[in-house]
Amino acid sequence: MVEYAVISLLNGLAYGLLLFMLSSGLTLTFSMMGVLNFAHASFYMFGAYFAYALASKIGFWPALVLAPLLVGVVGAGVERFGLRSLHRYGHIPELLLTYGLAYIMAEAVQLVWGRAPVPYAMPEGLQGPLFRIWTTNFPAFRAFMMLVALLMMGVTWLAITHTRVGLVIRAALTHPEMAEALGHNVPRVFMLVFGFGCALAGMAGVLGGLAFTTEPAMAHMVGGIIFVVVVIGGLGSLGGALLASVVLGVVQTFAVSMDYSLASLVGVAAPSPTSLLGVTIAQLAPVLPYLMLVLVLLLRPRGLFGTRDT
Amino acid sequence: MKHTLRLTALALGLLASSAAMADKVRIAVIDPASGPFAAVAGNWFKTLQHAAETANAQKLAGEHTIEVTAFDNKGSVQESLILLRTAIDQGFRYIAQGGSSGVGAAIIDAVAKHNERNPGKEVIYLDTLNADPELTNAKCNFWHFRFSPNSDMLTEALTTEMARNKAVRKVYLLNQNYAFGQAVSRSTKDLLKRKRPDLQIVGDDLIALGQVKDFSPYIAKIKASGADTVSTSNWGPDLTLLLKAATDGDLKVNFYTYFANTFGVPLAITPASAGVLKNVIGFSPNNTGFPGGDFVASFKKRYNEDVILLGNHTTIVMLAEAIKRANSIEPIKVAYALEGMKPRILSGEAEMRATDHQLQAPLFVTTWAKVNGKDVRFDQNDMGYGWKVEQKIDAYVASQPTSCQMQRPPRP
């Protein structure tokens, strides 16, 4: 039981940190542009595919750096040639652009790499277990994923709060006219931040593609959950996204093991395992994030740490 | 000169005779060609196409030829029914489909209605791969023929193997929470209780279809349950991710699966699974005396994909044989020729059971194993590993009783 609890906690943390990597870019671009990037999960997918293509040519470690950069360049391109010209028409056209983009990106991936999953293999150094807890191995790769997520968070936070670039970005976000008047190129700041947000998603993809499968449906698989993270954490809040990701990861992981039916929770016997009251918490695990989303929206519409109303 | 003359005469004679009786049998294949299942269904269609061209070259249907045409149903029942209408209007009298039992049930209904209202213009429904047992029980119909095992037959074969394997003591069931997964979970429990009463079921999980991204919590749960065997009918990402998480978490159990050989899944299987991952399937090219080596090799060469499921191939060769026997492409004559037919297919002796039109054929319990040139000659996805035949389950062992009460049209 203790073994199970410890392993589940670690698994929950690892999954939560991957979720954070995925959603930190989204929350960043949202706080900047006020627009939810519907194609964010597609940039995650691009990250995985780029890394797969690069890793087979130049090896995994260079790909780990290059793939997110490439994704960032694509993201910056989208901002420069797509979103920027739509900005003056308000948020809805921008939203629709990213919505359409998600479909185009999914098709593009299938045109280039086919519809079947690609064999994106784990590099030598990350294979195998890192340590052993009683009888269960903890894979080295999961630990690496957690490390990268924490590093990413640290770097992002430092860059935004403690550097001149960060200062300009924050100024451009809250007072764009003033920043512009002081001689800063605000559109370029927007482009860079959007590209950076996409690069973060790309980084998550490089690792997520290894942890799960690299296939055209992978964007769709995470599309829903990252919005949940961002909304629960509070739109635009990095710390909120981190807390929400970890809580979601751990809750979902532990829910899986709870074979209590809804009926037993309220203290009655379920008429049959197939009836509504016979549904177990384990079966509800995939719905829990969305349940939490609804609850948070009802009780605290701006999310845990949000500064902006949804 | 004499030679040439004789040849010309022969050729002319052939031409004349073939013009008199050679017909083209056109099959409308209604399955996904876009969307998430396009890759999987694409492999099935290629198998049909390659089988048809091979059959034509070998004149399996006599002078008649078979041609397949894809109709993209996008995985939807509604779309399939519209396409069925379109195909019939375009003169197709042979319909093939296999990607979803839900679509299958709708086509059975629609074909039955059409045939009732249009005597003399009947169409046949060739069910290549659907797995729901109901299609040949409560929903059975004379115009529907199923060329692959249904899920009850697979479960029967799988549990027979589990009962035989003394290393199996504590079983954990993990299935997807929808009609198919629930049915498998139920029948596995029933059958194991009968075949191995001493066997313990230590877990019975139903997961939301295609929703779980991280399977490591399930692996931890399986471990905590003390299971030595996991049985799962998961398919697609739900199976790939489960196998991947099992390797990562170093879960040392026997895996019994239904779909581990399906499109793309083997890419997630690591060498660690060799010997412990068992899959029940309708055929394996590694079966001793497998007669389809040429077909499998030429398919690989043409498409760089593996022949994954046999149902498509069986459909074409049995249809060709039926056309030859009926000496006609008229659906009602072909249907009667198919009924009760006992052909030899690539997996062995088979029978299209007349009572319910469910193909009875051998099944195989296979193990993931390294290619060795002897009992593992063909690998999958160029991985150097393939499916070694552990046990051949004869057709009568996996055979299931049927509740089908079939109405037959008058024999022509």
XYZ file of C-alpha atoms in Angstrom:
722
model
C 0.000 0.000 0.000
C 2.816 2.414 0.905
C 4.616 1.379 -2.257
C 1.501 2.048 -4.244
C 0.989 5.456 -2.649
C 4.576 6.566 -3.243
C 4.647 5.370 -6.822
C 1.278 6.942 -7.561
C 2.406 10.222 -6.085
C 5.512 10.198 -8.292
C 3.471 9.220 -11.344
C 0.966 11.959 -10.576
C 3.729 14.539 -10.207
C 5.374 13.469 -13.473
C 2.101 13.627 -15.365
C 1.230 16.931 -13.721
C 4.551 18.458 -14.722
C 4.077 17.356 -18.317
C 0.659 19.007 -18.230
C 2.314 22.135 -16.900
C 4.859 22.152 -19.723
C 1.987 21.891 -22.148
C -0.110 24.629 -20.655
C 2.505 27.153 -19.520
C 2.946 28.395 -23.090
C -0.781 28.724 -23.503
C -1.254 30.704 -20.340
C 1.678 32.930 -21.315
C 0.329 33.791 -24.745
C -3.112 34.284 -23.307
C -1.942 36.766 -20.728
C -0.214 38.645 -23.540
C -2.728 38.653 -26.363
C -5.948 37.918 -24.538
C -6.626 35.144 -27.020
C -6.745 31.468 -26.310
C -4.576 29.717 -28.870
C -6.670 26.792 -30.044
C -3.739 25.480 -32.045
C -1.551 25.248 -28.954
C -1.848 21.451 -28.763
C -0.943 21.297 -32.454
C 2.347 23.032 -31.696
C 2.873 20.300 -29.107
C 2.343 17.758 -31.895
C 4.733 19.654 -34.187
C 7.344 19.477 -31.440
C 7.067 15.687 -31.302
C 7.212 15.255 -35.085
C 10.066 17.728 -35.562
C 12.029 15.976 -32.841
C 11.324 12.600 -34.444
C 12.517 13.838 -37.837
C 15.592 15.571 -36.421
C 16.517 12.780 -34.002
C 16.787 10.280 -36.835
C 19.289 12.600 -38.576
C 21.318 14.313 -35.879
C 20.477 12.409 -32.707
C 18.117 13.073 -29.832
C 20.069 15.621 -27.792
C 20.523 18.217 -30.559
C 16.886 17.591 -31.513
C 15.815 18.336 -27.946
C 17.116 21.885 -28.446
C 16.433 22.399 -32.168
C 12.873 21.050 -32.374
C 11.382 23.534 -29.860
C 13.297 26.357 -31.573
C 11.816 25.359 -34.925
C 8.352 25.193 -33.420
C 8.983 28.641 -31.959
C 9.903 29.953 -35.411
C 6.699 28.495 -36.875
C 4.745 30.067 -34.008
C 6.392 33.440 -34.545
C 5.535 33.154 -38.240
C 1.908 32.509 -37.392
C 1.841 35.609 -35.217
C 3.681 37.786 -37.753
C 1.719 36.829 -40.847
C -1.595 35.735 -39.360
C -2.552 37.076 -35.984
C -0.915 40.486 -36.329
C -3.044 41.567 -39.216
C -6.169 40.328 -37.452
C -5.361 41.994 -34.151
C -7.215 45.198 -34.942
C -10.463 43.308 -35.682
C -10.653 42.015 -32.102
C -10.267 38.670 -30.476
C -12.866 36.581 -32.282
C -11.115 36.547 -35.708
C -7.849 35.670 -33.952
C -9.526 32.826 -32.125
C -11.035 31.538 -35.356
C -7.662 31.702 -37.070
C -6.029 29.475 -34.447
C -9.052 27.173 -34.567
C -8.660 26.654 -38.300
C -4.921 26.407 -37.918
C -5.310 23.381 -35.627
C -6.997 21.475 -38.461
C -4.475 22.579 -41.064
C -1.593 21.529 -38.845
C -3.147 18.103 -38.232
C -3.530 17.572 -41.979
C -0.028 18.854 -42.687
C 1.461 16.325 -40.284
C -0.463 13.525 -41.983
C 0.658 14.635 -45.423
C 4.306 14.622 -44.439
C 4.562 11.731 -41.996
C 1.507 9.636 -42.808
C -1.467 8.709 -40.678
C 0.106 5.901 -38.701
C 2.150 6.428 -35.523
C 5.852 7.044 -36.203
C 8.623 5.070 -34.456
C 10.014 7.907 -32.329
C 12.381 5.948 -30.113
C 13.703 6.663 -26.652
C 17.407 7.675 -26.722
C 19.900 5.278 -25.137
C 20.704 7.469 -22.143
C 17.096 7.753 -20.988
C 16.112 4.124 -21.270
C 15.707 1.974 -18.250
C 14.943 2.735 -14.625
C 16.469 5.531 -12.604
C 15.803 4.029 -9.193
C 13.727 1.330 -7.625
C 11.107 1.699 -4.918
C 10.531 -1.727 -3.386
C 9.467 -3.665 -6.468
C 8.611 -0.845 -8.864
C 11.016 0.866 -11.233
C 10.844 4.573 -11.724
C 11.833 5.217 -15.346
C 14.779 7.555 -15.887
C 12.813 9.233 -18.641
C 10.037 10.351 -16.315
C 12.543 11.921 -13.992
C 14.153 13.700 -16.935
C 10.760 14.990 -18.012
C 10.126 16.383 -14.521
C 13.535 18.015 -14.491
C 13.004 19.713 -17.843
C 9.595 20.977 -16.753
C 11.017 22.493 -13.579
C 13.940 24.054 -15.452
C 11.592 25.489 -18.021
C 9.431 26.990 -15.335
C 12.436 28.468 -13.555
C 13.873 30.016 -16.699
C 10.549 31.448 -17.809
C 9.825 32.925 -14.423
C 13.300 34.443 -14.083
C 13.165 35.849 -17.602
C 9.863 37.535 -17.024
C 10.488 38.920 -13.559
C 14.218 39.583 -13.452
C 15.439 40.643 -16.887
C 15.126 43.773 -18.990
C 13.387 41.775 -21.707
C 10.892 40.601 -19.129
C 10.350 44.152 -18.008
C 9.610 45.283 -21.561
C 7.270 42.330 -22.068
C 5.328 43.109 -18.909
C 5.151 46.739 -19.868
C 3.969 45.887 -23.371
C 1.289 43.602 -21.936
C -0.254 46.050 -19.536
C 0.457 49.386 -21.207
C 1.158 48.745 -24.897
C 0.744 52.393 -25.995
C 3.083 53.652 -23.317
C 5.716 51.042 -24.124
C 5.426 51.940 -27.791
C 5.770 55.636 -27.023
C 8.964 54.870 -25.131
C 10.414 53.402 -28.318
C 9.857 49.705 -27.823
C 8.728 47.649 -30.766
C 5.561 46.242 -29.220
C 4.469 44.115 -32.226
C 7.862 42.441 -32.171
C 7.505 41.757 -28.448
C 4.128 40.119 -29.176
C 5.665 38.012 -31.925
C 8.513 36.851 -29.719
C 6.267 35.980 -26.803
C 3.896 34.058 -29.026
C 6.831 32.211 -30.574
C 8.199 31.472 -27.109
C 4.842 30.110 -25.959
C 4.744 27.830 -28.980
C 8.323 26.730 -28.345
C 7.314 25.718 -24.823
C 4.536 23.570 -26.299
C 7.091 22.188 -28.754
C 9.387 21.240 -25.884
C 6.507 19.428 -24.197
C 5.936 17.644 -27.516
C 9.534 16.502 -27.786
C 9.108 14.745 -24.430
C 5.406 13.891 -24.696
C 5.969 12.195 -28.047
C 8.437 9.899 -26.335
C 6.349 9.311 -23.237
C 3.207 8.545 -25.217
C 2.875 7.957 -28.958
C 3.741 10.299 -31.795
C 0.702 10.211 -34.054
C -1.670 12.657 -35.752
C -4.273 12.252 -32.995
C -1.890 13.344 -30.235
C -2.896 16.995 -30.401
C -6.515 16.064 -30.053
C -5.733 13.848 -27.046
C -4.334 16.730 -24.968
C -6.374 19.573 -26.463
C -9.094 19.492 -23.828
C -7.016 18.987 -20.736
C -4.683 21.953 -21.255
C -7.607 24.350 -21.330
C -8.760 22.847 -18.065
C -5.333 23.477 -16.536
C -5.214 27.062 -17.742
C -8.732 27.887 -16.601
C -8.397 26.245 -13.182
C -5.001 27.838 -12.593
C -6.308 31.195 -13.641
C -5.830 32.571 -17.134
C -2.416 34.150 -17.446
C -0.969 32.839 -14.203
C 2.125 30.623 -14.438
C 2.020 29.662 -10.785
C -1.648 28.833 -11.080
C -0.986 26.633 -14.094
C 1.711 24.788 -12.147
C -0.520 24.200 -9.148
C -3.486 23.165 -11.314
C -1.351 20.749 -13.370
C 0.117 19.022 -10.359
C -3.230 18.819 -8.567
C -4.902 17.409 -11.697
C -2.100 14.915 -12.259
C -2.158 13.641 -8.686
C -5.956 13.594 -8.357
C -6.384 11.713 -11.604
C -3.690 9.226 -10.696
C -5.183 8.437 -7.309
C -8.767 8.395 -8.575
C -7.855 5.436 -10.774
C -7.321 3.251 -7.721
C -10.599 4.115 -6.024
C -12.969 1.310 -6.724
C -15.687 2.801 -4.528
C -18.979 3.195 -6.283
C -20.944 6.424 -6.094
C -23.548 4.555 -4.074
C -21.070 3.523 -1.398
C -19.940 7.139 -1.085
C -23.427 8.217 -0.027
C -23.729 5.105 2.098
C -26.216 2.970 0.204
C -25.772 -0.269 -1.725
C -25.661 0.031 -5.501
C -28.541 -1.826 -7.155
C -26.198 -3.222 -9.818
C -22.685 -2.506 -11.116
C -24.075 -1.221 -14.394
C -26.488 1.290 -12.885
C -25.547 4.931 -12.502
C -24.881 4.606 -8.765
C -22.659 1.597 -9.420
C -20.173 3.678 -11.408
C -16.861 3.754 -9.570
C -14.610 6.738 -9.002
C -11.961 4.926 -11.041
C -14.267 5.008 -14.034
C -14.903 8.689 -13.458
C -11.177 9.537 -13.373
C -11.032 10.922 -16.939
C -14.021 13.188 -16.273
C -12.694 14.588 -12.994
C -10.634 17.400 -14.589
C -13.720 18.669 -16.380
C -15.755 18.376 -13.199
C -13.136 20.478 -11.427
C -13.238 22.953 -14.313
C -16.964 23.458 -13.898
C -16.657 23.764 -10.113
C -13.859 26.312 -10.323
C -15.758 28.364 -12.880
C -18.830 28.353 -10.667
C -17.039 29.225 -7.430
C -14.163 31.367 -8.640
C -14.547 32.375 -12.267
C -11.066 33.860 -12.553
C -9.418 30.597 -11.488
C -7.113 29.973 -8.542
C -4.575 32.719 -9.245
C -6.108 34.521 -12.170
C -5.988 38.261 -12.417
C -8.365 38.496 -15.333
C -11.986 37.369 -15.445
C -12.652 34.570 -17.916
C 3.789 -19.525 -89.240
C 1.570 -22.431 -88.403
C 2.357 -21.748 -84.792
C 1.308 -18.136 -84.993
C -1.909 -19.040 -86.718
C -2.789 -21.543 -84.070
C -2.027 -19.063 -81.304
C -4.117 -16.378 -82.980
C -7.002 -18.774 -83.312
C -6.665 -19.714 -79.676
C -6.559 -16.094 -78.610
C -9.580 -15.224 -80.705
C -11.436 -18.170 -79.286
C -10.608 -17.128 -75.742
C -11.620 -13.572 -76.467
C -14.956 -14.708 -77.861
C -15.698 -16.984 -74.942
C -14.664 -14.413 -72.371
C -16.725 -11.726 -74.030
C -19.672 -14.022 -73.675
C -19.356 -14.712 -69.960
C -16.639 -12.665 -68.250
C -18.172 -10.173 -65.872
C -16.654 -7.669 -63.530
C -17.801 -7.970 -59.932
C -17.651 -4.533 -58.382
C -17.463 -4.286 -54.608
C -18.207 -1.026 -52.797
C -16.065 -0.875 -49.663
C -17.671 1.412 -47.083
C -15.063 2.176 -44.413
C -13.180 5.208 -43.076
C -10.697 6.782 -45.508
C -10.274 9.980 -43.508
C -10.164 10.833 -39.815
C -8.488 8.993 -36.957
C -9.163 5.489 -38.276
C -8.077 6.152 -41.860
C -4.643 4.562 -41.481
C -6.060 1.376 -39.991
C -8.873 1.065 -42.515
C -6.438 1.926 -45.318
C -4.498 -1.217 -44.521
C -7.710 -3.275 -44.755
C -8.614 -1.759 -48.098
C -5.145 -2.431 -49.475
C -5.486 -6.054 -48.383
C -8.815 -6.309 -50.199
C -7.363 -4.694 -53.298
C -4.257 -6.838 -53.377
C -6.297 -9.984 -52.738
C -8.662 -9.051 -55.580
C -5.838 -8.433 -58.042
C -4.113 -11.665 -57.033
C -7.401 -13.565 -57.383
C -7.948 -12.068 -60.845
C -4.444 -13.010 -61.945
C -4.934 -16.548 -60.701
C -8.443 -16.720 -62.205
C -9.928 -17.790 -58.878
C -13.347 -16.623 -60.044
C -12.991 -18.284 -63.431
C -13.289 -15.755 -66.222
C -14.889 -13.198 -63.933
C -12.861 -10.466 -62.281
C -13.249 -8.661 -58.983
C -12.739 -4.933 -58.454
C -12.926 -2.986 -55.192
C -13.861 0.685 -54.860
C -13.453 2.696 -51.640
C -16.323 4.773 -50.231
C -15.255 6.976 -47.292
C -17.830 6.717 -44.477
C -15.733 8.861 -42.073
C -16.582 6.316 -39.396
C -20.196 7.437 -39.192
C -23.309 5.277 -39.366
C -25.344 8.014 -41.041
C -22.725 8.593 -43.706
C -22.463 4.837 -44.347
C -26.170 4.545 -45.077
C -26.009 7.425 -47.553
C -23.007 5.804 -49.243
C -24.794 2.464 -49.364
C -27.659 4.198 -51.212
C -25.165 5.878 -53.578
C -23.357 2.615 -54.268
C -26.587 0.765 -55.017
C -27.684 3.591 -57.326
C -24.355 3.307 -59.136
C -25.064 -0.354 -59.763
C -22.912 -1.949 -57.060
C -24.404 -5.230 -55.892
C -21.631 -6.224 -53.540
C -20.997 -4.187 -50.387
C -18.047 -4.768 -48.073
C -17.495 -3.162 -44.665
C -15.702 -4.142 -41.482
C -14.616 -1.145 -39.440
C -17.430 -0.909 -36.929
C -20.144 -3.231 -35.683
C -22.431 -0.237 -35.270
C -22.136 0.536 -38.974
C -22.439 -3.198 -39.690
C -25.786 -3.502 -37.897
C -27.150 -0.529 -39.843
C -26.000 -1.965 -43.173
C -27.553 -5.367 -42.394
C -30.881 -3.611 -41.848
C -30.654 -1.391 -44.897
C -29.547 -4.220 -47.199
C -32.349 -6.475 -45.940
C -34.941 -3.759 -46.627
C -33.536 -3.008 -50.061
C -33.514 -6.664 -51.050
C -37.079 -7.152 -49.863
C -38.327 -4.210 -51.911
C -36.226 -4.880 -55.020
C -36.512 -8.557 -55.925
C -34.079 -9.434 -58.687
C -31.801 -6.542 -57.721
C -30.494 -7.863 -54.421
C -27.157 -6.852 -52.955
C -24.853 -8.956 -50.770
C -23.179 -7.559 -47.677
C -19.678 -8.951 -47.137
C -18.760 -8.308 -43.505
C -14.977 -8.404 -43.489
C -14.027 -7.692 -39.858
C -16.841 -6.642 -37.508
C -16.571 -8.323 -34.100
C -19.967 -7.934 -32.404
C -21.486 -11.439 -31.930
C -25.000 -9.991 -32.284
C -24.562 -9.543 -36.032
C -24.743 -13.298 -36.549
C -27.177 -13.923 -33.701
C -30.165 -11.677 -33.043
C -29.431 -9.468 -36.070
C -28.489 -12.251 -38.470
C -29.665 -12.019 -42.055
C -29.377 -14.168 -45.177
C -27.614 -11.432 -47.165
C -24.913 -10.859 -44.529
C -21.762 -13.020 -44.450
C -19.065 -12.569 -41.810
C -15.548 -13.603 -42.831
C -13.741 -13.114 -39.517
C -14.174 -14.400 -35.950
C -16.533 -12.530 -33.638
C -15.398 -11.416 -30.189
C -17.036 -14.361 -28.383
C -14.981 -16.757 -30.493
C -11.811 -14.817 -29.692
C -12.614 -14.805 -25.972
C -13.363 -18.526 -26.083
C -9.949 -19.158 -27.659
C -8.140 -16.815 -25.289
C -9.689 -18.277 -22.129
C -8.968 -21.812 -23.333
C -5.333 -20.825 -23.560
C -5.394 -19.133 -20.135
C -6.975 -22.212 -18.568
C -4.261 -24.359 -20.115
C -1.447 -22.130 -18.849
C -0.731 -23.156 -15.252
C 1.335 -20.009 -14.668
C -1.892 -18.026 -14.810
C -3.390 -17.758 -11.314
C -4.464 -14.184 -10.730
C -6.002 -12.343 -13.659
C -6.563 -8.623 -14.009
C -9.123 -7.556 -16.627
C -8.728 -4.160 -18.270
C -11.161 -3.208 -21.014
C -12.635 -0.153 -22.645
C -15.926 1.107 -21.293
C -18.276 0.586 -24.228
C -20.329 -2.267 -25.675
C -17.385 -4.321 -26.904
C -15.134 -3.933 -23.839
C -18.008 -4.646 -21.451
C -18.995 -7.773 -23.399
C -15.425 -9.070 -23.339
C -15.099 -8.416 -19.603
C -18.365 -10.268 -18.920
C -17.674 -13.279 -21.104
C -14.061 -13.627 -19.938
C -15.264 -13.843 -16.330
C -17.988 -16.375 -17.192
C -15.727 -18.582 -19.277
C -12.859 -18.568 -16.793
C -15.211 -19.512 -13.955
C -16.251 -22.543 -15.984
C -12.847 -23.554 -17.333
C -10.614 -22.789 -14.339
C -12.626 -22.348 -11.136
C -9.408 -22.019 -9.099
C -8.389 -18.934 -11.058
C -8.804 -15.605 -9.259
C -10.014 -12.409 -10.896
C -8.106 -9.747 -8.941
C -9.205 -6.712 -10.914
C -11.829 -5.691 -13.434
C -11.353 -2.184 -14.798
C -13.290 -0.413 -17.501
C -11.531 2.669 -18.847
C -13.044 5.517 -20.821
C -12.472 4.894 -24.525
C -9.532 6.906 -25.835
C -9.433 9.248 -22.815
C -6.546 7.929 -20.738
C -3.175 9.473 -21.578
C -1.114 8.193 -18.703
C -1.518 4.505 -17.894
C 1.088 4.404 -15.136
C -1.560 4.650 -12.391
C -3.205 1.539 -13.827
C 0.147 -0.227 -13.863
C 0.636 0.650 -10.188
C -2.853 -0.611 -9.465
C -2.264 -3.892 -11.304
C 0.940 -4.348 -9.381
C -0.772 -3.688 -6.066
C -3.416 -6.300 -6.927
C -0.781 -9.031 -7.166
C -1.940 -10.083 -10.640
C 0.280 -12.402 -12.675
C -1.750 -11.962 -15.855
C -3.490 -9.040 -17.551
C -6.199 -9.629 -20.121
C -7.210 -6.671 -22.277
C -9.345 -6.085 -25.334
C -8.095 -2.490 -25.630
C -7.178 -1.303 -29.104
C -5.547 1.748 -30.667
C -3.808 4.218 -28.328
C -5.492 2.607 -25.310
C -3.451 -0.518 -25.983
C -0.216 1.148 -27.100
C -0.075 3.408 -24.070
C -0.912 0.544 -21.715
C 1.909 -1.623 -23.093
C 4.302 1.303 -22.994
C 3.466 2.130 -19.375
C 3.815 -1.556 -18.432
C 7.359 -1.625 -19.809
C 8.256 1.667 -18.104
C 6.884 0.501 -14.770
C 8.597 -2.874 -15.121
C 5.332 -4.771 -14.738
C 6.218 -8.441 -15.074
C 2.998 -10.205 -16.011
C 1.620 -12.221 -18.900
C -0.355 -10.024 -21.240
C -3.259 -11.525 -23.152
C -4.522 -9.208 -25.872
C -6.868 -9.178 -28.861
C -5.327 -6.413 -30.934
C -1.592 -6.211 -30.222
C -0.854 -7.038 -33.860
C -3.061 -4.283 -35.256
C -1.866 -1.295 -37.195
C 0.873 0.692 -35.465
C 0.552 -1.010 -32.076
C 3.720 -3.147 -32.389
C 5.780 0.043 -32.577
C 5.160 0.460 -28.841
C 6.122 -3.096 -27.962
C 9.640 -3.467 -26.626
C 11.829 -6.576 -26.582
C 10.918 -6.861 -22.875
C 7.511 -8.116 -23.980
C 8.951 -11.057 -25.890
C 7.549 -14.299 -24.542
C 5.011 -12.678 -22.192
C 2.799 -10.777 -24.637
C 0.229 -13.132 -26.120
C -2.251 -12.165 -28.793
C -5.172 -14.124 -30.195
C -5.591 -13.703 -33.947
C -7.171 -15.282 -36.992
C -3.887 -16.053 -38.687
C -0.154 -15.725 -38.430
C 2.203 -15.938 -41.391
C 4.528 -17.829 -39.046
C 2.142 -20.758 -38.740
C 3.846 -23.919 -39.999
C 2.745 -24.749 -43.515
C 1.296 -21.244 -44.008
C 0.257 -21.164 -47.665
C 0.118 -17.387 -48.064
C 3.827 -16.562 -47.971
C 3.751 -15.157 -51.506
C 0.741 -13.004 -50.781
C 2.219 -11.572 -47.578
C 5.593 -10.922 -49.217
C 4.159 -9.266 -52.335
C 1.855 -7.136 -50.179
C 4.806 -5.958 -48.117
C 6.723 -5.166 -51.289
C 3.883 -3.232 -52.845
C 2.696 -1.147 -49.890
C 5.488 -1.545 -47.308
C 2.824 -2.576 -44.816
C 2.034 -5.931 -43.216
C -1.062 -8.007 -43.834
C -2.608 -7.621 -40.409
C -6.029 -9.189 -40.507
C -7.071 -12.133 -42.583
C -10.775 -11.303 -42.968
C -10.251 -9.140 -46.067
C -8.265 -11.796 -47.870
C -10.741 -14.532 -46.918
C -13.621 -12.390 -48.176
C -12.111 -12.117 -51.649
C -11.008 -15.733 -52.069
C -14.313 -17.121 -50.816
C -16.298 -14.731 -52.967
C -14.213 -15.728 -55.995
C -14.734 -19.406 -55.254
C -18.483 -18.878 -54.829
C -18.705 -17.024 -58.146
C -16.844 -19.837 -59.832
C -19.115 -22.477 -58.323
C -22.290 -20.550 -59.106
C -20.870 -19.721 -62.511
C -22.670 -16.423 -62.173
C -22.230 -13.071 -60.490
C -25.910 -12.865 -59.593
C -25.953 -12.149 -55.825
C -28.616 -14.696 -54.930
C -26.762 -17.517 -56.673
C -23.460 -16.415 -55.151
C -25.067 -16.199 -51.703
C -26.303 -19.763 -51.940
C -22.869 -20.874 -53.141
C -21.238 -19.119 -50.155
C -23.630 -20.657 -47.644
C -22.122 -23.785 -46.149
C -18.984 -23.495 -48.262
C -15.974 -25.307 -46.776
C -12.906 -23.727 -48.346
C -9.279 -23.905 -47.360
C -8.200 -20.404 -46.419
C -4.804 -19.122 -45.387
C -5.325 -20.183 -41.768
C -6.586 -23.697 -42.548
C -9.903 -25.479 -43.019
C -12.858 -23.123 -42.744
C -16.623 -23.233 -43.092
C -19.175 -20.531 -43.789
C -21.729 -21.902 -41.332
C -25.088 -22.028 -43.065
C -27.196 -21.393 -39.960
C -25.840 -17.922 -39.199
C -23.290 -17.062 -41.952
C -20.501 -16.811 -39.376
C -17.196 -18.117 -40.695
C -15.801 -20.949 -38.596
C -12.017 -21.066 -38.867
C -8.999 -21.856 -36.723
C -7.645 -19.220 -34.361
C -4.111 -18.805 -33.125
C -2.617 -17.850 -29.809
C 0.632 -16.129 -30.674
C 3.564 -14.742 -28.680
C 5.773 -11.743 -29.447
C 9.131 -13.282 -30.387
C 12.378 -12.473 -32.159
C 12.638 -13.469 -35.801
C 14.722 -16.639 -36.032
C 14.082 -17.856 -39.579
C 12.412 -21.021 -38.290
C 9.141 -20.621 -36.416
C 9.286 -16.829 -36.643
C 9.993 -15.937 -40.255
C 7.865 -12.831 -40.731
C 8.279 -9.812 -38.481
C 5.969 -6.853 -38.064
C 6.700 -3.184 -38.832
C 10.314 -4.176 -39.709
C 11.020 -4.548 -36.002
C 12.816 -7.873 -36.086
C 10.057 -9.283 -33.893
C 6.928 -11.059 -34.977
C 4.156 -13.342 -33.800
C 5.174 -16.905 -33.031
C 2.350 -19.419 -33.074
C 2.007 -20.872 -29.601
C -1.205 -22.760 -30.015
C -3.550 -23.406 -32.895
C -7.141 -23.451 -31.689
C -9.262 -25.568 -33.987
C -12.411 -24.112 -35.414
C -14.704 -26.345 -33.350
C -13.101 -25.242 -30.053
C -13.803 -21.555 -30.624
C -17.170 -22.234 -32.232
C -20.172 -20.645 -30.506
C -23.831 -21.648 -30.596
C -26.083 -19.232 -32.470
C -29.575 -17.984 -31.850
C -30.028 -17.051 -35.506
C -33.405 -17.773 -37.094
C -32.684 -17.082 -40.719
C -35.341 -16.413 -43.367
C -34.187 -17.555 -46.788
C -35.411 -16.375 -50.178
C -36.477 -19.146 -52.584
C -33.487 -20.868 -54.127
C -33.071 -19.789 -57.766
